[in-house]
Amino acid sequence: MEVYKFGGASVKDAEGVRNLANIIIERNQKNNLLIVISAMGKVTNKLEELTKAYLTGLNDVHQIFEDVKQFHFSIIGELFPDESNPVYNDVANSFVEIDWLLEEEPDDAADYIYDQIVSIGEIVSTKIAAAYLNETGCNVQWVDARNFIHTDNSYREAQVNWEKTEQEIQKKLNPVLEQCIAVTQGFIGSTSENFTTTLGRDGSDYSAAIFASCLNASSLTIWKDVPGVLNADPKWFDETERIPRLSYHDAIELAYYGATIIHPKTIKPIQNKNIPLYVRSFLDHKAEGTDITGADNHLPVPSFIFKVNQALISIFPKDFSFIIEENLSDIFSLFHKHKVKITTMLNSAISFSVSFDHDPKKLEALIADLSQHYKVKYNTGLELVTIRYYNQQTIDRVTVNKNILLEVKSRYTCQIVMRDKTTVE
Ligand code: ASP
Ligand code: MG
């Protein structure tokens, strides 16, 4: 049993869907393959925009939705010249559900509405891909992920009910996969009351890992627009290297610190079942890529992860009490309350410094709460670089012309919060 995951970039247009079909056809597999697909291209962003417009009533809701429909129907038009193909109706019917929702006043909770609207991206992308695969002669069945991925009702960040999910997958999906190839959605699940949930942005990798784990798959392959995991993002670095083999441990560290190649939640389920994760390029599908496994491979080269738009705050107890013994749990609970995810931290006797992604609203609310008991100083507009398997040379290389505000080192990882020397304080 194998699981493949294709992200939005791989199916951003008709050519992408044809390419996906080619990859499947060339493997010449009749069954025991589950294909997990995201929404096409940037559709999820567009649907987020639609949700916002609907909730605020400010923008032209119908125009945005028309654009989304148009985008899909032009791809369908290219792929299926025969207009009597059932995919036309099937996709139109899926959109109707959102039309109905948009007709009504938005009086449900915003996060609930978000999940009902945004999930449509994955529903229609998989309908199109499954129909196209069938056209090309593959024996494919479209499967609704919501019948399998069972979650709680934390909309937008739903938590998986593993026991129920595993049970349903083994009982009902396994028999389907014995007969044919199945196509399903990433990113979405459903509550015990059958309401649609989503697993958090970029969650399709995680979905694929859940399916792979519950199916006891022999491997999970994530098809990307890059040749594999690289030691740095080419956006920031001229010379990047592909890492041919990576341990689960390094992969989860890199993903956690912000390497965008794999969603951080993906590794745990497959590590727990010792399922190899292959990262491959959909542009050159026979090339080697990266194999992520339990083997104890140290990274062959230092790896760099850059994050911009960081905020750094330093917290000092007003009464001069020790930060660790007397205040840390209090401080952490405020971070948790405001859903601020920490990227680095460092403490001294009476101060605690923390960096995180800068979200102005969250920062303001957090500082307001902290200021009741602490003196708070903060900086914004910072960069964070994480170097896995660092040495002095790599540190020197990334800190040229930078002022360092915070530097934290463990045995293998060095994190530096910094800003350009030219930035005025
Ligand atoms: N379509 C969703 C998103 O763009 C999920 C995914 O692509 O992984 O966030
Ligand atoms: Mg995506």
XYZ file of C-alpha atoms and ligand atoms in Angstrom:
435
model
C 0.000 0.000 0.000
C 1.335 3.375 -1.002
C 0.144 6.927 -0.390
C 0.907 9.837 -2.724
C 0.299 13.451 -1.879
C 0.025 16.201 -4.486
C -0.064 19.829 -3.298
C -1.759 22.854 -4.834
C 1.255 23.776 -6.989
C 1.163 20.388 -8.718
C -2.454 20.880 -9.838
C -2.478 24.606 -10.489
C -3.710 24.212 -14.082
C -4.818 21.638 -16.654
C -1.203 20.823 -17.461
C -0.626 19.972 -13.796
C -3.533 17.527 -13.759
C -2.234 15.890 -16.942
C 1.205 15.618 -15.390
C -0.256 14.023 -12.250
C -2.070 11.496 -14.449
C 1.163 10.716 -16.296
C 2.950 9.993 -13.058
C 0.180 7.581 -12.039
C -0.074 5.932 -15.450
C 3.677 5.335 -15.632
C 3.621 3.521 -12.298
C 1.149 1.123 -13.866
C -0.540 0.340 -10.578
C -4.103 -0.987 -10.488
C -4.805 -0.775 -6.788
C -3.274 -0.269 -3.337
C -2.560 3.386 -4.031
C -4.212 6.318 -2.264
C -3.773 9.758 -3.829
C -4.282 12.733 -1.503
C -4.703 16.093 -3.248
C -4.885 19.735 -2.087
C -6.925 22.566 -3.550
C -5.693 23.757 -6.948
C -3.052 26.489 -7.058
C -3.920 29.368 -4.747
C -7.599 28.484 -4.408
C -7.451 28.201 -0.615
C -6.274 31.827 -0.371
C -9.092 32.889 -2.632
C -11.622 30.970 -0.539
C -10.240 32.607 2.597
C -10.858 35.926 0.910
C -14.388 34.817 0.076
C -15.035 33.816 3.692
C -13.790 37.169 4.927
C -15.943 39.050 2.429
C -19.003 37.038 3.435
C -18.388 37.534 7.152
C -17.767 41.273 6.918
C -20.272 41.934 4.157
C -17.863 44.464 2.708
C -16.612 43.045 -0.548
C -18.347 41.614 -3.516
C -18.888 38.094 -2.250
C -20.480 36.849 -5.448
C -17.738 38.169 -7.677
C -15.051 36.382 -5.679
C -16.995 33.138 -5.804
C -17.620 33.532 -9.530
C -13.830 33.850 -10.030
C -13.277 30.629 -8.107
C -15.858 28.787 -10.212
C -14.503 30.268 -13.408
C -10.973 29.162 -12.540
C -12.086 25.556 -12.098
C -14.397 25.464 -15.096
C -11.701 26.730 -17.410
C -9.440 23.870 -16.267
C -12.317 21.411 -16.710
C -12.922 22.871 -20.178
C -9.343 22.143 -21.162
C -9.323 18.629 -19.739
C -12.746 17.459 -20.871
C -13.654 18.659 -24.367
C -16.833 16.580 -24.166
C -19.248 18.822 -22.272
C -21.525 15.969 -21.399
C -18.852 14.523 -19.116
C -20.450 14.105 -15.645
C -17.628 16.084 -14.034
C -19.283 19.331 -15.199
C -22.401 18.625 -13.159
C -20.581 17.075 -10.298
C -18.410 20.143 -9.746
C -21.328 22.540 -10.317
C -23.333 20.690 -7.655
C -20.486 20.957 -5.184
C -20.401 24.717 -5.686
C -24.166 24.979 -5.170
C -23.744 24.029 -1.525
C -21.640 27.141 -1.025
C -24.108 29.253 -3.019
C -26.784 28.248 -0.524
C -24.585 29.068 2.423
C -23.738 32.505 0.975
C -27.438 33.284 0.523
C -27.970 33.237 4.261
C -26.892 35.752 6.871
C -23.621 34.695 8.520
C -24.864 33.918 12.007
C -22.766 30.836 12.789
C -19.312 31.043 14.374
C -16.697 32.459 11.986
C -14.322 29.484 12.226
C -17.142 27.064 11.486
C -18.149 29.069 8.410
C -14.514 29.229 7.290
C -14.230 25.433 7.275
C -17.493 24.932 5.391
C -16.405 27.336 2.642
C -12.662 26.716 2.384
C -12.997 22.906 2.233
C -14.736 23.174 -1.137
C -11.317 23.747 -2.758
C -10.213 20.199 -1.969
C -13.605 18.719 -2.856
C -13.545 20.086 -6.399
C -9.822 19.567 -7.062
C -10.193 15.866 -6.260
C -13.376 15.550 -8.335
C -11.520 16.964 -11.337
C -8.402 14.844 -10.843
C -10.387 11.637 -10.251
C -12.539 12.235 -13.343
C -9.459 12.902 -15.438
C -7.679 9.785 -14.205
C -10.746 7.754 -15.127
C -10.732 9.310 -18.593
C -7.164 8.179 -19.087
C -8.110 4.621 -18.234
C -6.980 4.407 -14.602
C -9.274 2.527 -12.304
C -9.951 5.291 -9.814
C -12.563 5.950 -7.171
C -13.249 9.363 -5.592
C -13.395 9.041 -1.820
C -14.677 11.620 0.662
C -11.966 12.137 3.299
C -14.648 13.319 5.709
C -15.872 9.745 6.054
C -12.453 8.776 7.372
C -10.664 11.653 9.071
C -12.661 12.114 12.275
C -11.919 15.186 14.342
C -13.151 17.251 17.257
C -14.925 20.518 16.551
C -11.974 22.927 16.872
C -12.720 24.473 13.505
C -9.695 25.666 11.467
C -7.311 23.605 13.626
C -9.224 20.408 14.183
C -7.673 17.652 16.288
C -7.810 14.131 14.941
C -9.641 11.352 16.760
C -7.037 8.717 15.942
C -8.903 5.704 17.235
C -12.038 6.312 15.208
C -10.067 7.417 12.160
C -7.920 4.295 12.158
C -10.940 2.063 12.653
C -12.895 3.561 9.756
C -9.921 3.582 7.415
C -9.142 -0.050 8.058
C -12.741 -1.151 7.876
C -13.941 0.885 4.893
C -11.018 2.259 2.922
C -8.842 -0.847 2.852
C -11.452 -2.864 0.904
C -11.779 -0.057 -1.672
C -8.025 0.086 -2.135
C -7.849 -3.648 -2.671
C -9.952 -3.099 -5.791
C -8.697 0.182 -7.211
C -6.768 3.419 -6.812
C -8.552 5.974 -4.584
C -8.377 9.770 -4.793
C -9.157 11.793 -1.693
C -8.772 15.261 -0.166
C -6.046 16.571 2.048
C -6.712 19.184 4.737
C -10.301 18.230 5.634
C -12.105 16.026 8.111
C -15.419 15.928 9.902
C -16.869 16.098 13.391
C -19.002 13.404 15.012
C -22.013 15.441 13.837
C -20.753 15.335 10.246
C -19.721 18.979 9.988
C -16.673 19.646 7.879
C -13.462 20.678 9.653
C -10.010 21.660 8.428
C -6.674 20.685 9.942
C -4.848 24.038 9.630
C -3.287 25.723 6.595
C -1.020 23.480 4.557
C -2.510 20.516 6.357
C -2.661 18.174 3.368
C 0.739 16.680 4.140
C -0.591 15.861 7.576
C -3.706 14.250 6.068
C -1.518 12.103 3.857
C 0.513 11.046 6.904
C -2.673 10.141 8.801
C -3.874 7.970 5.918
C -0.438 6.372 5.496
C -0.252 5.582 9.189
C -3.777 4.132 9.449
C -3.303 2.069 6.273
C 0.099 0.822 7.481
C 1.399 1.967 4.108
C 4.775 0.828 2.869
C 5.647 4.444 1.982
C 4.326 7.982 1.663
C 5.474 10.081 -1.298
C 5.024 13.849 -1.278
C 5.273 15.325 -4.786
C 6.725 18.862 -4.778
C 7.920 21.509 -7.213
C 11.454 21.237 -5.803
C 13.934 18.384 -6.353
C 13.699 17.256 -2.703
C 14.539 18.707 0.702
C 17.215 21.359 0.260
C 19.604 22.648 2.913
C 18.165 26.169 2.524
C 15.361 27.938 0.722
C 16.602 29.096 -2.721
C 14.631 32.281 -2.057
C 17.307 33.291 0.476
C 20.370 31.372 -0.656
C 22.227 31.125 -3.951
C 23.901 27.812 -3.422
C 21.535 25.197 -2.119
C 22.079 21.474 -1.943
C 19.605 18.637 -2.056
C 19.749 16.378 0.968
C 19.410 12.820 -0.366
C 18.750 11.136 2.971
C 17.290 12.624 6.094
C 16.406 11.129 9.489
C 12.916 11.609 10.910
C 14.570 13.528 13.717
C 16.270 16.067 11.475
C 13.166 16.333 9.300
C 10.930 17.184 12.229
C 13.466 19.703 13.565
C 13.743 21.430 10.183
C 9.972 21.481 9.692
C 9.401 22.756 13.216
C 11.781 25.659 12.784
C 9.983 26.738 9.631
C 11.390 24.870 6.637
C 8.259 24.958 4.499
C 8.974 21.759 2.620
C 6.875 19.527 4.886
C 4.172 20.398 7.360
C 5.635 19.868 10.861
C 2.795 17.557 11.942
C 3.549 15.105 9.118
C 6.535 13.342 10.632
C 5.184 11.967 13.907
C 2.502 9.619 12.468
C 4.870 8.088 9.938
C 7.817 7.926 12.346
C 5.630 6.081 14.840
C 4.955 3.393 12.222
C 8.407 3.565 10.657
C 6.984 4.421 7.216
C 9.528 5.985 4.847
C 8.625 9.424 3.476
C 9.833 10.159 -0.028
C 9.966 13.766 -1.231
C 9.949 13.798 -5.023
C 9.683 16.372 -7.788
C 6.525 16.242 -9.878
C 8.465 18.127 -12.553
C 11.056 15.384 -12.872
C 9.367 12.386 -11.371
C 12.128 9.890 -11.955
C 14.765 11.977 -10.175
C 16.009 10.903 -6.755
C 14.629 13.457 -4.286
C 14.936 12.943 -0.545
C 14.259 9.823 1.501
C 13.214 10.463 5.078
C 13.557 7.369 7.241
C 14.476 6.105 10.663
C 18.096 5.584 9.616
C 20.520 7.610 11.652
C 21.778 9.928 8.920
C 23.268 13.169 10.102
C 22.667 16.004 7.681
C 25.559 16.033 5.222
C 25.690 19.837 5.272
C 24.485 22.523 7.661
C 20.884 23.551 6.951
C 19.520 27.062 7.180
C 15.970 28.147 7.867
C 15.036 31.798 7.599
C 11.965 33.434 9.003
C 11.218 37.104 8.575
C 8.675 39.309 10.298
C 9.633 38.178 13.786
C 8.808 39.967 17.013
C 11.008 39.685 20.092
C 9.757 40.545 23.535
C 11.617 40.641 26.811
C 9.668 40.201 29.987
C 10.849 41.386 33.438
C 8.911 40.768 36.671
C 8.119 44.151 38.250
C 8.863 42.790 41.727
C 12.328 41.447 40.834
C 11.230 37.837 41.432
C 13.054 35.012 39.642
C 11.627 34.343 36.237
C 11.874 30.549 36.140
C 10.735 29.524 39.599
C 7.978 32.012 40.109
C 6.693 33.248 36.768
C 7.271 30.920 33.871
C 4.045 28.924 33.979
C 2.089 32.150 34.266
C 3.885 33.592 31.219
C 3.445 30.420 29.157
C -0.259 30.313 29.905
C -0.609 33.837 28.489
C 1.203 32.797 25.302
C -1.125 29.835 25.087
C -4.192 31.998 25.698
C -3.261 34.356 22.855
C -2.265 31.465 20.549
C 1.209 32.904 20.082
C 3.608 30.175 18.979
C 7.113 30.699 20.276
C 10.023 30.359 17.840
C 12.924 30.936 20.295
C 13.343 31.680 23.968
C 16.060 32.476 26.472
C 15.978 33.313 30.144
C 18.229 35.028 32.671
C 17.608 35.430 36.395
C 14.929 38.043 36.037
C 14.179 38.270 32.363
C 12.679 36.056 29.714
C 13.035 36.774 25.988
C 10.836 35.190 23.368
C 10.519 35.507 19.614
C 7.485 34.623 17.489
C 5.795 35.428 14.193
C 4.648 39.037 14.360
C 0.882 39.392 14.270
C 0.084 42.974 15.391
C -3.287 42.127 16.983
C -1.965 39.178 18.953
C 1.113 41.124 20.053
C -0.957 43.999 21.376
C -3.304 41.719 23.298
C -0.419 39.691 24.723
C 1.478 42.775 25.874
C -1.661 44.203 27.476
C -2.042 41.024 29.540
C 1.653 40.669 30.378
C 1.953 44.310 31.415
C -0.243 43.735 34.445
C 2.610 41.966 36.226
C 5.667 42.496 34.088
C 7.684 45.177 32.433
C 7.727 44.364 28.717
C 10.078 45.558 25.983
C 9.680 44.551 22.388
C 11.105 44.810 18.864
C 9.505 43.938 15.578
C 10.675 43.600 11.974
C 13.316 41.008 12.882
C 14.696 37.947 11.146
C 15.235 34.568 12.695
C 17.763 32.178 11.276
C 18.003 28.607 12.493
C 21.115 26.633 11.583
C 21.001 22.884 12.062
C 24.539 21.437 12.421
C 26.053 24.887 12.747
C 29.665 25.945 13.093
C 31.265 29.350 13.518
C 31.701 29.765 9.790
C 27.988 29.307 9.101
C 27.104 31.714 11.883
C 29.480 34.324 10.466
C 28.016 33.823 7.054
C 24.423 34.635 8.015
C 25.203 37.491 10.381
C 27.134 39.728 7.989
C 25.809 43.277 8.417
C 23.380 42.184 11.089
C 22.855 43.207 14.670
C 22.229 40.180 16.832
C 19.499 40.577 19.427
C 19.349 37.009 20.660
C 21.421 33.895 20.089
C 20.524 30.457 21.429
C 22.675 27.379 20.887
C 22.091 23.735 21.643
C 24.326 20.881 20.574
C 23.137 20.767 16.971
C 21.005 23.848 16.514
C 21.818 27.542 16.652
C 19.104 30.201 16.460
C 19.788 33.869 15.932
C 17.293 36.706 16.096
C 18.744 39.661 14.235
C 18.113 42.683 12.081
C 19.948 44.670 9.409
C 22.589 47.025 10.769
C 20.995 49.785 8.730
C 17.689 49.511 10.575
C 17.231 52.380 13.016
C 16.172 51.436 16.520
N -5.234 23.755 0.505
C -4.803 23.896 1.864
C -3.905 25.118 1.989
O -3.556 25.704 0.964
C -4.122 22.684 2.379
C -2.803 22.355 1.703
O -2.534 22.838 0.624
O -2.017 21.602 2.287
O -3.561 25.485 3.059
Mg -1.467 24.436 -0.407
